[in-house]
GROMACS .gro file of C-alpha atoms in nm:
model
  504
    1MET     CA    1   0.000   0.000   0.000
    2SER     CA    2   0.142   0.338  -0.099
    3SER     CA    3   0.181   0.627   0.145
    4SER     CA    4  -0.103   0.802  -0.039
    5ASP     CA    5  -0.335   0.503   0.007
    6ARG     CA    6  -0.246   0.472   0.373
    7SER     CA    7  -0.282   0.843   0.435
    8GLN     CA    8  -0.625   0.856   0.278
    9ALA     CA    9  -0.726   0.560   0.497
   10VAL     CA   10  -0.668   0.774   0.807
   11GLY     CA   11  -0.795   1.098   0.652
   12VAL     CA   12  -0.466   1.285   0.612
   13ARG     CA   13  -0.264   1.398   0.312
   14THR     CA   14   0.111   1.355   0.293
   15TYR     CA   15   0.370   1.589   0.147
   16GLU     CA   16   0.730   1.579   0.026
   17VAL     CA   17   0.954   1.883  -0.031
   18ARG     CA   18   1.256   1.849  -0.262
   19THR     CA   19   1.517   2.120  -0.219
   20TYR     CA   20   1.783   2.237  -0.465
   21GLY     CA   21   2.043   2.510  -0.427
   22CYS     CA   22   2.165   2.726  -0.145
   23GLN     CA   23   2.105   2.753   0.229
   24MET     CA   24   1.836   3.015   0.168
   25ASN     CA   25   1.639   2.748  -0.017
   26VAL     CA   26   1.704   2.497   0.261
   27HIS     CA   27   1.556   2.739   0.513
   28ASP     CA   28   1.267   2.826   0.280
   29SER     CA   29   1.189   2.454   0.257
   30GLU     CA   30   1.163   2.439   0.635
   31ARG     CA   31   0.898   2.710   0.606
   32LEU     CA   32   0.718   2.530   0.324
   33SER     CA   33   0.706   2.218   0.542
   34GLY     CA   34   0.579   2.423   0.834
   35LEU     CA   35   0.307   2.581   0.620
   36LEU     CA   36   0.188   2.245   0.493
   37GLU     CA   37   0.182   2.089   0.839
   38ASP     CA   38  -0.001   2.394   0.971
   39ALA     CA   39  -0.258   2.329   0.696
   40GLY     CA   40  -0.304   1.966   0.806
   41TYR     CA   41  -0.060   1.778   0.582
   42VAL     CA   42   0.188   1.529   0.729
   43ARG     CA   43   0.535   1.452   0.606
   44ALA     CA   44   0.584   1.143   0.391
   45PRO     CA   45   0.854   0.896   0.502
   46GLU     CA   46   1.214   0.950   0.394
   47GLY     CA   47   1.278   0.795   0.053
   48SER     CA   48   0.915   0.806  -0.057
   49ASP     CA   49   1.034   0.913  -0.406
   50GLY     CA   50   0.721   1.099  -0.508
   51ASP     CA   51   0.485   0.862  -0.328
   52ALA     CA   52   0.309   1.151  -0.153
   53ASP     CA   53  -0.014   1.341  -0.206
   54VAL     CA   54   0.172   1.669  -0.258
   55VAL     CA   55   0.525   1.696  -0.399
   56VAL     CA   56   0.688   2.040  -0.383
   57PHE     CA   57   1.001   2.134  -0.578
   58ASN     CA   58   1.193   2.426  -0.425
   59THR     CA   59   1.416   2.513  -0.719
   60CYS     CA   60   1.745   2.686  -0.788
   61ALA     CA   61   1.829   2.885  -1.103
   62VAL     CA   62   2.203   2.934  -1.071
   63ARG     CA   63   2.308   2.637  -1.281
   64GLU     CA   64   2.296   2.620  -1.659
   65ASN     CA   65   2.111   2.287  -1.651
   66ALA     CA   66   1.878   2.367  -1.361
   67ASP     CA   67   1.571   2.361  -1.586
   68ASN     CA   68   1.669   2.028  -1.742
   69LYS     CA   69   1.699   1.876  -1.397
   70LEU     CA   70   1.359   2.010  -1.295
   71TYR     CA   71   1.175   1.893  -1.605
   72GLY     CA   72   1.342   1.554  -1.581
   73ASN     CA   73   1.210   1.513  -1.228
   74LEU     CA   74   0.868   1.642  -1.326
   75GLY     CA   75   0.859   1.393  -1.613
   76HIS     CA   76   0.938   1.112  -1.369
   77LEU     CA   77   0.633   1.208  -1.160
   78ALA     CA   78   0.392   1.247  -1.454
   79PRO     CA   79   0.286   0.879  -1.472
   80LYS     CA   80   0.253   0.860  -1.093
   81LYS     CA   81   0.019   1.157  -1.095
   82ALA     CA   82  -0.181   1.018  -1.387
   83SER     CA   83  -0.240   0.694  -1.196
   84ARG     CA   84  -0.335   0.861  -0.868
   85PRO     CA   85  -0.622   1.111  -0.875
   86GLY     CA   86  -0.582   1.389  -0.622
   87MET     CA   87  -0.203   1.401  -0.626
   88GLN     CA   88  -0.065   1.755  -0.666
   89ILE     CA   89   0.271   1.891  -0.779
   90ALA     CA   90   0.397   2.240  -0.693
   91VAL     CA   91   0.707   2.423  -0.818
   92GLY     CA   92   0.856   2.718  -0.629
   93GLY     CA   93   1.188   2.891  -0.574
   94CYS     CA   94   1.420   3.082  -0.803
   95LEU     CA   95   1.356   2.888  -1.123
   96ALA     CA   96   0.982   2.932  -1.074
   97GLN     CA   97   1.035   3.306  -1.022
   98LYS     CA   98   1.235   3.320  -1.346
   99ASP     CA   99   1.038   3.091  -1.578
  100ARG     CA  100   0.682   3.147  -1.452
  101ASP     CA  101   0.431   3.037  -1.719
  102THR     CA  102   0.694   2.832  -1.901
  103ILE     CA  103   0.676   2.560  -1.636
  104VAL     CA  104   0.306   2.488  -1.687
  105LYS     CA  105   0.350   2.497  -2.066
  106ARG     CA  106   0.630   2.242  -2.056
  107ALA     CA  107   0.478   2.034  -1.776
  108PRO     CA  108   0.098   2.084  -1.785
  109TRP     CA  109   0.051   1.830  -1.504
  110VAL     CA  110   0.196   2.080  -1.255
  111ASP     CA  111  -0.075   2.222  -1.028
  112VAL     CA  112   0.094   2.522  -0.864
  113VAL     CA  113   0.380   2.758  -0.952
  114PHE     CA  114   0.485   3.015  -0.690
  115GLY     CA  115   0.786   3.243  -0.652
  116THR     CA  116   1.046   3.343  -0.396
  117HIS     CA  117   0.837   3.629  -0.258
  118ASN     CA  118   0.510   3.448  -0.183
  119ILE     CA  119   0.594   3.108  -0.038
  120GLY     CA  120   0.329   3.170   0.226
  121LYS     CA  121   0.060   3.125  -0.039
  122LEU     CA  122   0.138   2.759  -0.110
  123PRO     CA  123  -0.148   2.596   0.091
  124VAL     CA  124  -0.403   2.840  -0.054
  125LEU     CA  125  -0.280   2.783  -0.408
  126LEU     CA  126  -0.295   2.405  -0.365
  127GLU     CA  127  -0.654   2.426  -0.243
  128ARG     CA  128  -0.749   2.666  -0.521
  129ALA     CA  129  -0.597   2.435  -0.782
  130ARG     CA  130  -0.791   2.142  -0.636
  131VAL     CA  131  -1.125   2.325  -0.632
  132GLN     CA  132  -1.088   2.496  -0.970
  133GLU     CA  133  -0.919   2.195  -1.129
  134GLU     CA  134  -0.664   2.409  -1.311
  135ALA     CA  135  -0.306   2.517  -1.258
  136GLN     CA  136  -0.243   2.817  -1.034
  137VAL     CA  137   0.052   3.040  -1.125
  138GLU     CA  138   0.116   3.323  -0.881
  139ILE     CA  139   0.447   3.511  -0.882
  140ALA     CA  140   0.483   3.814  -0.655
  141GLU     CA  141   0.720   4.084  -0.778
  142SER     CA  142   0.822   4.191  -0.428
  143LEU     CA  143   0.828   4.047  -0.078
  144GLU     CA  144   0.477   4.019   0.067
  145GLU     CA  145   0.583   3.937   0.424
  146PHE     CA  146   0.915   3.851   0.582
  147PRO     CA  147   0.941   3.472   0.559
  148SER     CA  148   1.042   3.432   0.925
  149THR     CA  149   0.685   3.515   1.025
  150LEU     CA  150   0.569   3.190   0.862
  151PRO     CA  151   0.535   2.852   1.037
  152THR     CA  152   0.856   2.650   1.021
  153ARG     CA  153   0.930   2.280   1.051
  154ARG     CA  154   1.295   2.290   1.152
  155GLU     CA  155   1.508   1.998   1.043
  156SER     CA  156   1.706   2.008   1.367
  157ALA     CA  157   1.582   2.015   1.725
  158TYR     CA  158   1.898   2.184   1.854
  159ALA     CA  159   2.036   2.400   1.569
  160ALA     CA  160   1.847   2.654   1.361
  161TRP     CA  161   1.876   2.900   1.074
  162VAL     CA  162   1.768   3.258   1.150
  163SER     CA  163   1.722   3.487   0.850
  164ILE     CA  164   1.829   3.845   0.912
  165SER     CA  165   1.775   3.972   0.558
  166VAL     CA  166   1.656   3.867   0.216
  167GLY     CA  167   1.766   3.987  -0.126
  168CYS     CA  168   2.093   4.138  -0.244
  169ASN     CA  169   2.211   4.481  -0.365
  170ASN     CA  170   2.517   4.353  -0.552
  171THR     CA  171   2.541   4.314  -0.930
  172CYS     CA  172   2.789   4.026  -0.973
  173THR     CA  173   2.790   3.935  -1.341
  174PHE     CA  174   2.769   3.560  -1.276
  175CYS     CA  175   2.474   3.576  -1.036
  176ILE     CA  176   2.103   3.598  -1.109
  177VAL     CA  177   1.993   3.610  -0.745
  178PRO     CA  178   1.921   3.987  -0.720
  179ALA     CA  179   1.683   3.961  -1.015
  180LEU     CA  180   1.496   3.675  -0.849
  181ARG     CA  181   1.503   3.763  -0.480
  182GLY     CA  182   1.507   4.140  -0.513
  183LYS     CA  183   1.692   4.416  -0.330
  184GLU     CA  184   1.812   4.361   0.024
  185LYS     CA  185   1.547   4.392   0.291
  186ASP     CA  186   1.656   4.376   0.653
  187ARG     CA  187   1.463   4.257   0.953
  188ARG     CA  188   1.452   4.474   1.261
  189PRO     CA  189   1.712   4.373   1.522
  190GLY     CA  190   1.444   4.331   1.788
  191ASP     CA  191   1.253   4.084   1.570
  192ILE     CA  192   1.568   3.881   1.503
  193LEU     CA  193   1.666   3.865   1.870
  194ALA     CA  194   1.311   3.776   1.970
  195GLU     CA  195   1.321   3.481   1.729
  196VAL     CA  196   1.660   3.370   1.863
  197GLU     CA  197   1.535   3.390   2.223
  198ALA     CA  198   1.225   3.188   2.132
  199LEU     CA  199   1.441   2.922   1.967
  200VAL     CA  200   1.668   2.900   2.270
  201ALA     CA  201   1.361   2.860   2.491
  202GLU     CA  202   1.269   2.557   2.277
  203GLY     CA  203   1.612   2.402   2.336
  204VAL     CA  204   1.812   2.531   2.040
  205SER     CA  205   2.173   2.595   2.138
  206GLU     CA  206   2.323   2.690   1.799
  207ILE     CA  207   2.196   2.941   1.546
  208THR     CA  208   2.325   3.040   1.204
  209LEU     CA  209   2.244   3.396   1.099
  210LEU     CA  210   2.151   3.381   0.733
  211GLY     CA  211   2.145   3.639   0.457
  212GLN     CA  212   2.219   3.664   0.087
  213ASN     CA  213   2.494   3.906   0.189
  214VAL     CA  214   2.479   3.867   0.564
  215ASN     CA  215   2.732   4.128   0.673
  216ALA     CA  216   2.567   4.399   0.462
  217TYR     CA  217   2.292   4.382   0.723
  218GLY     CA  218   2.202   4.735   0.827
  219SER     CA  219   2.213   4.897   0.482
  220ASP     CA  220   1.834   4.883   0.465
  221ILE     CA  221   1.788   5.029   0.815
  222GLY     CA  222   2.063   5.289   0.798
  223ASP     CA  223   2.318   5.148   1.043
  224ARG     CA  224   2.656   5.043   0.904
  225GLU     CA  225   2.752   4.869   1.230
  226ALA     CA  226   2.422   4.684   1.269
  227PHE     CA  227   2.574   4.341   1.199
  228SER     CA  228   2.851   4.368   1.459
  229LYS     CA  229   2.593   4.495   1.709
  230LEU     CA  230   2.372   4.197   1.629
  231LEU     CA  231   2.658   3.955   1.691
  232ARG     CA  232   2.730   4.116   2.027
  233ALA     CA  233   2.362   4.108   2.120
  234CYS     CA  234   2.352   3.736   2.049
  235GLY     CA  235   2.634   3.702   2.300
  236ASN     CA  236   2.399   3.824   2.573
  237ILE     CA  237   2.135   3.555   2.518
  238GLU     CA  238   2.160   3.302   2.800
  239GLY     CA  239   2.161   2.943   2.679
  240LEU     CA  240   2.280   3.027   2.328
  241GLU     CA  241   2.610   2.840   2.301
  242ARG     CA  242   2.708   2.880   1.936
  243VAL     CA  243   2.652   3.155   1.680
  244ARG     CA  244   2.755   3.127   1.316
  245PHE     CA  245   2.672   3.330   1.004
  246THR     CA  246   2.681   3.289   0.628
  247SER     CA  247   2.764   3.423   0.376
  248PRO     CA  248   2.951   3.751   0.417
  249HIS     CA  249   3.091   3.962   0.134
  250PRO     CA  250   3.451   4.093   0.151
  251ARG     CA  251   3.328   4.440   0.051
  252ASP     CA  252   3.131   4.474   0.374
  253PHE     CA  253   3.370   4.293   0.606
  254THR     CA  254   3.470   4.570   0.847
  255ASP     CA  255   3.695   4.588   1.151
  256ASP     CA  256   3.400   4.617   1.390
  257VAL     CA  257   3.273   4.276   1.271
  258ILE     CA  258   3.615   4.119   1.334
  259ALA     CA  259   3.621   4.274   1.682
  260ALA     CA  260   3.271   4.146   1.757
  261MET     CA  261   3.368   3.795   1.645
  262ALA     CA  262   3.678   3.796   1.863
  263GLN     CA  263   3.513   3.949   2.171
  264THR     CA  264   3.183   3.759   2.176
  265PRO     CA  265   3.246   3.416   2.332
  266ASN     CA  266   2.957   3.231   2.165
  267VAL     CA  267   3.043   3.355   1.813
  268MET     CA  268   3.235   3.061   1.673
  269PRO     CA  269   3.592   3.088   1.534
  270GLN     CA  270   3.478   3.015   1.181
  271LEU     CA  271   3.445   3.232   0.874
  272HIS     CA  272   3.315   3.146   0.530
  273MET     CA  273   3.415   3.431   0.299
  274PRO     CA  274   3.379   3.379  -0.079
  275LEU     CA  275   3.684   3.465  -0.288
  276GLN     CA  276   3.553   3.362  -0.634
  277SER     CA  277   3.883   3.458  -0.800
  278GLY     CA  278   4.228   3.573  -0.696
  279SER     CA  279   4.277   3.779  -1.011
  280ASP     CA  280   4.201   4.151  -0.994
  281THR     CA  281   4.117   4.145  -1.365
  282VAL     CA  282   3.862   3.867  -1.321
  283LEU     CA  283   3.721   4.021  -1.003
  284LYS     CA  284   3.660   4.340  -1.197
  285ALA     CA  285   3.485   4.146  -1.475
  286MET     CA  286   3.277   3.974  -1.208
  287ARG     CA  287   3.187   4.316  -1.060
  288ARG     CA  288   3.328   4.210  -0.726
  289SER     CA  289   3.402   4.528  -0.533
  290TYR     CA  290   3.732   4.417  -0.376
  291ARG     CA  291   4.071   4.307  -0.501
  292GLN     CA  292   4.328   4.047  -0.397
  293GLU     CA  293   4.512   4.279  -0.156
  294ARG     CA  294   4.190   4.373   0.022
  295TYR     CA  295   4.083   4.009   0.054
  296LEU     CA  296   4.414   3.887   0.195
  297GLY     CA  297   4.417   4.186   0.430
  298ILE     CA  298   4.089   4.070   0.582
  299ILE     CA  299   4.225   3.717   0.626
  300GLU     CA  300   4.531   3.856   0.802
  301LYS     CA  301   4.320   4.066   1.041
  302VAL     CA  302   4.088   3.776   1.123
  303ARG     CA  303   4.382   3.545   1.197
  304ALA     CA  304   4.546   3.810   1.417
  305ALA     CA  305   4.226   3.853   1.622
  306ILE     CA  306   4.115   3.486   1.618
  307PRO     CA  307   4.425   3.264   1.579
  308HIS     CA  308   4.234   2.933   1.564
  309ALA     CA  309   3.972   3.050   1.315
  310ALA     CA  310   3.893   2.810   1.032
  311ILE     CA  311   3.839   3.005   0.712
  312THR     CA  312   3.655   2.856   0.416
  313THR     CA  313   3.570   3.001   0.077
  314ASP     CA  314   3.409   2.964  -0.266
  315ILE     CA  315   3.608   2.975  -0.590
  316ILE     CA  316   3.490   2.978  -0.951
  317VAL     CA  317   3.729   2.838  -1.212
  318GLY     CA  318   3.708   2.930  -1.579
  319PHE     CA  319   3.516   3.258  -1.565
  320PRO     CA  320   3.495   3.414  -1.915
  321GLY     CA  321   3.825   3.574  -2.009
  322GLU     CA  322   4.027   3.402  -1.735
  323THR     CA  323   4.386   3.354  -1.854
  324GLU     CA  324   4.646   3.117  -1.717
  325GLU     CA  325   4.802   3.417  -1.540
  326ASP     CA  326   4.465   3.500  -1.382
  327PHE     CA  327   4.428   3.142  -1.263
  328GLU     CA  328   4.777   3.147  -1.114
  329GLN     CA  329   4.668   3.447  -0.907
  330THR     CA  330   4.385   3.237  -0.766
  331LEU     CA  331   4.634   2.964  -0.674
  332HIS     CA  332   4.850   3.231  -0.510
  333VAL     CA  333   4.564   3.345  -0.286
  334VAL     CA  334   4.483   2.985  -0.194
  335ARG     CA  335   4.844   2.931  -0.086
  336GLU     CA  336   4.851   3.256   0.112
  337ALA     CA  337   4.509   3.223   0.277
  338ARG     CA  338   4.545   2.854   0.363
  339PHE     CA  339   4.175   2.783   0.368
  340ALA     CA  340   4.050   2.500   0.585
  341GLN     CA  341   3.823   2.409   0.296
  342ALA     CA  342   3.721   2.557  -0.039
  343PHE     CA  343   3.402   2.495  -0.231
  344THR     CA  344   3.531   2.495  -0.587
  345PHE     CA  345   3.316   2.521  -0.897
  346GLN     CA  346   3.368   2.516  -1.269
  347TYR     CA  347   3.204   2.821  -1.422
  348SER     CA  348   2.874   2.745  -1.589
  349LYS     CA  349   2.646   2.992  -1.761
  350ARG     CA  350   2.359   3.124  -1.556
  351PRO     CA  351   2.091   3.220  -1.808
  352GLY     CA  352   1.997   3.585  -1.768
  353THR     CA  353   2.332   3.696  -1.627
  354PRO     CA  354   2.579   3.931  -1.805
  355ALA     CA  355   2.857   3.671  -1.785
  356ALA     CA  356   2.656   3.423  -1.992
  357THR     CA  357   2.703   3.640  -2.304
  358MET     CA  358   3.057   3.764  -2.238
  359ASP     CA  359   3.335   3.707  -2.488
  360GLY     CA  360   3.613   3.471  -2.393
  361GLN     CA  361   3.414   3.170  -2.278
  362ILE     CA  362   3.674   2.913  -2.170
  363PRO     CA  363   3.681   2.568  -2.335
  364LYS     CA  364   3.560   2.288  -2.108
  365LYS     CA  365   3.891   2.103  -2.134
  366VAL     CA  366   4.087   2.404  -2.008
  367VAL     CA  367   3.841   2.465  -1.724
  368GLN     CA  368   3.859   2.101  -1.617
  369GLU     CA  369   4.239   2.101  -1.610
  370ARG     CA  370   4.252   2.418  -1.400
  371TYR     CA  371   3.982   2.288  -1.170
  372GLU     CA  372   4.177   1.967  -1.104
  373ARG     CA  373   4.492   2.165  -1.021
  374LEU     CA  374   4.301   2.386  -0.781
  375VAL     CA  375   4.135   2.092  -0.607
  376ALA     CA  376   4.469   1.912  -0.569
  377LEU     CA  377   4.629   2.220  -0.412
  378GLN     CA  378   4.340   2.279  -0.175
  379GLU     CA  379   4.329   1.912  -0.071
  380GLU     CA  380   4.696   1.936   0.023
  381ILE     CA  381   4.641   2.254   0.224
  382SER     CA  382   4.325   2.121   0.394
  383TRP     CA  383   4.514   1.812   0.508
  384GLU     CA  384   4.808   2.018   0.635
  385GLU     CA  385   4.577   2.253   0.826
  386ASN     CA  386   4.384   1.961   0.974
  387LYS     CA  387   4.707   1.797   1.092
  388LYS     CA  388   4.765   2.107   1.306
  389GLN     CA  389   4.457   2.005   1.505
  390VAL     CA  390   4.611   1.676   1.622
  391GLY     CA  391   4.672   1.688   1.996
  392ARG     CA  392   4.417   1.963   2.060
  393THR     CA  393   4.137   1.912   2.310
  394LEU     CA  394   3.805   2.028   2.164
  395GLU     CA  395   3.442   2.052   2.264
  396LEU     CA  396   3.214   1.896   2.003
  397MET     CA  397   2.843   1.944   1.957
  398VAL     CA  398   2.716   1.594   1.882
  399ALA     CA  399   2.542   1.562   1.546
  400GLU     CA  400   2.328   1.299   1.381
  401GLY     CA  401   2.358   1.181   1.023
  402GLU     CA  402   2.694   1.345   0.952
  403GLY     CA  403   2.908   1.034   0.991
  404ARG     CA  404   2.805   0.792   0.717
  405LYS     CA  405   3.027   0.515   0.857
  406ASP     CA  406   2.947   0.571   1.224
  407ASP     CA  407   2.742   0.252   1.263
  408ALA     CA  408   3.015   0.038   1.111
  409THR     CA  409   3.299   0.206   1.304
  410HIS     CA  410   3.108   0.237   1.635
  411ARG     CA  411   3.175   0.608   1.639
  412LEU     CA  412   2.968   0.922   1.672
  413SER     CA  413   3.023   1.254   1.496
  414GLY     CA  414   3.018   1.616   1.600
  415ARG     CA  415   3.121   1.965   1.503
  416ALA     CA  416   3.410   2.150   1.662
  417PRO     CA  417   3.370   2.520   1.740
  418ASP     CA  418   3.539   2.602   1.407
  419ASN     CA  419   3.286   2.370   1.234
  420ARG     CA  420   3.537   2.097   1.148
  421LEU     CA  421   3.375   1.754   1.138
  422VAL     CA  422   3.511   1.516   1.403
  423HIS     CA  423   3.438   1.143   1.435
  424PHE     CA  424   3.492   1.020   1.793
  425THR     CA  425   3.481   0.694   1.987
  426LYS     CA  426   3.135   0.616   2.118
  427PRO     CA  427   3.139   0.647   2.499
  428ASP     CA  428   2.973   0.398   2.733
  429GLN     CA  429   2.720   0.652   2.856
  430GLU     CA  430   2.434   0.779   2.642
  431VAL     CA  431   2.515   1.075   2.418
  432ARG     CA  432   2.241   1.252   2.227
  433PRO     CA  433   2.256   1.492   1.932
  434GLY     CA  434   2.285   1.838   2.082
  435ASP     CA  435   2.493   1.722   2.378
  436VAL     CA  436   2.855   1.834   2.409
  437VAL     CA  437   3.156   1.605   2.443
  438THR     CA  438   3.522   1.685   2.507
  439VAL     CA  439   3.777   1.486   2.305
  440GLU     CA  440   4.142   1.490   2.205
  441ILE     CA  441   4.215   1.487   1.831
  442THR     CA  442   4.439   1.195   1.733
  443TYR     CA  443   4.428   1.184   1.352
  444ALA     CA  444   4.361   1.418   1.060
  445ALA     CA  445   4.228   1.355   0.710
  446PRO     CA  446   4.167   1.627   0.449
  447HIS     CA  447   3.796   1.656   0.527
  448HIS     CA  448   3.756   1.530   0.884
  449LEU     CA  449   3.931   1.464   1.213
  450LEU     CA  450   3.935   1.158   1.439
  451ALA     CA  451   3.934   1.135   1.820
  452GLU     CA  452   4.019   0.769   1.868
  453GLY     CA  453   4.079   0.778   2.244
  454PRO     CA  454   3.814   0.775   2.517
  455VAL     CA  455   3.579   1.071   2.545
  456LEU     CA  456   3.714   1.300   2.816
  457ASP     CA  457   3.381   1.449   2.923
  458VAL     CA  458   3.012   1.437   2.834
  459ARG     CA  459   2.786   1.734   2.906
  460ARG     CA  460   2.416   1.670   2.873
  461THR     CA  461   2.243   1.983   2.746
  462ARG     CA  462   1.901   2.137   2.705
  463ALA     CA  463   1.959   2.094   2.332
  464GLY     CA  464   2.001   1.720   2.383
  465ASP     CA  465   1.683   1.720   2.591
  466ALA     CA  466   1.504   1.894   2.303
  467TRP     CA  467   1.627   1.633   2.056
  468GLU     CA  468   1.520   1.350   2.286
  469LYS     CA  469   1.175   1.500   2.338
  470ARG     CA  470   1.125   1.557   1.966
  471ASN     CA  471   1.249   1.210   1.877
  472ALA     CA  472   1.015   1.048   2.131
  473ALA     CA  473   0.721   1.251   1.998
  474GLU     CA  474   0.792   1.143   1.641
  475GLN     CA  475   0.821   0.779   1.746
  476ALA     CA  476   0.489   0.801   1.926
  477LYS     CA  477   0.300   0.921   1.617
  478PRO     CA  478   0.027   0.676   1.504
  479ALA     CA  479   0.143   0.462   1.213
  480GLY     CA  480  -0.117   0.606   0.979
  481VAL     CA  481   0.005   0.963   1.019
  482LEU     CA  482   0.332   0.878   0.842
  483LEU     CA  483   0.532   1.171   0.978
  484GLY     CA  484   0.883   1.050   0.905
  485LEU     CA  485   1.167   1.111   1.146
  486PRO     CA  486   1.334   1.445   1.076
  487LYS     CA  487   1.691   1.457   0.960
  488VAL     CA  488   1.855   1.637   1.248
  489GLY     CA  489   2.197   1.791   1.269
  490VAL     CA  490   2.381   2.118   1.270
  491PRO     CA  491   2.291   2.307   0.953
  492GLU     CA  492   2.570   2.284   0.700
  493PRO     CA  493   2.746   2.617   0.638
  494LEU     CA  494   2.701   2.561   0.262
  495PRO     CA  495   2.552   2.288   0.051
  496VAL     CA  496   2.829   2.112  -0.137
  497ALA     CA  497   2.636   2.034  -0.452
  498THR     CA  498   2.593   2.385  -0.592
  499SER     CA  499   2.753   2.723  -0.567
  500GLY     CA  500   2.412   2.842  -0.464
  501CYS     CA  501   2.222   3.162  -0.430
  502ALA     CA  502   2.365   3.277  -0.102
  503ILE     CA  503   2.725   3.269  -0.210
  504ASP     CA  504   2.852   3.622  -0.233
   0.00000   0.00000   0.00000
């Protein structure tokens, strides 16, 4: 019996949300899930593969083949929908904002198309499509309400995203995000802090402040130091153990932010700051408002103020017009900055961006060769930087689902303050996601650390209590409700699969 058949037997409708792209989309999908559950839907089990009453695609438009991927998935669902009356398919996100009516023309079995500015309308649009028996396409041109006011089904019981702004005022030639998500709009500091305090009261102990260009926060409310003030204010919230943020832009990375990071104990020693290219010529063509010297100057200041900070970045290889000399400048910055990790991407055309029609498009073979050299260099540096962690004693926030081999190796996994992934020996006493353990690092690999000795200390936390309570509640759900166990864990600083919308 399918999940749809079982759900109808107990009078409920199931849903599945498929997310593509950046961390903004990940957080938007939490809201879409919250909206649907608030409207009476229940989540289909993990791995249902379209076997739900409502399937929602939250799309990304930053990749050249994003539309092909979407229509391929929609085509896969077409026969399922044809054989199951009442099933609905909805498409939202950046690609929906961009393509609008095209989606229904190419996939007429889609019931709802909605944009980035009106995700709160999804339940209403689904009901309208059901009653009127025709597709509903509704794309708002500007933000109708700040998304954080919407119901949210958080994927983690102990770690949460908190949006502080939406939109972006930059005009990077490779990025279509400003056209799809609009100009930057900031939330009021009091609203942000109220949300953080409410999350902490629920047991959350780590938050990640989220924005398309997070450290430009304040430009919309007329306060250039608003972001550093927000970081310091988070330091005064009792029970909030870890604060992170993503993604900042080098243009807006000011000394007051560095000081706030260094002087606020619960702001973690981690920084993800996109480089994109080390060449001043390419940066200019990208319309990036900084140059190599400025970027490396920021790195130097951060390291002086926070010696153990782990710095990660994004790099695009093969931007139109990039010469071998330009690429060598990128390698130079990588050697100088010594990133803990770099998310590296081969340039691909984003339809609708200025770079897509620029002269000097680089042949695929050349891009691939440069990409492989960059990855090899960064792997070497990542391993060397991780080896420096051996012998250190670290506090880890225990995670779930981040160690794929944990069951086989009898280990657990957690995140260090600098967000490095650490696999550690499972202690005799119970340890829950959200709890904190103290370990000594014994081995380093390029992408993770090991603590092979006994756990030195286990601290049970309110966050662990929150995970345990949520897990017990999910287990106690009646079988017919089909609300699958949530995937819990500290939100990733960046999805690995795409360069994503929130990368500035």
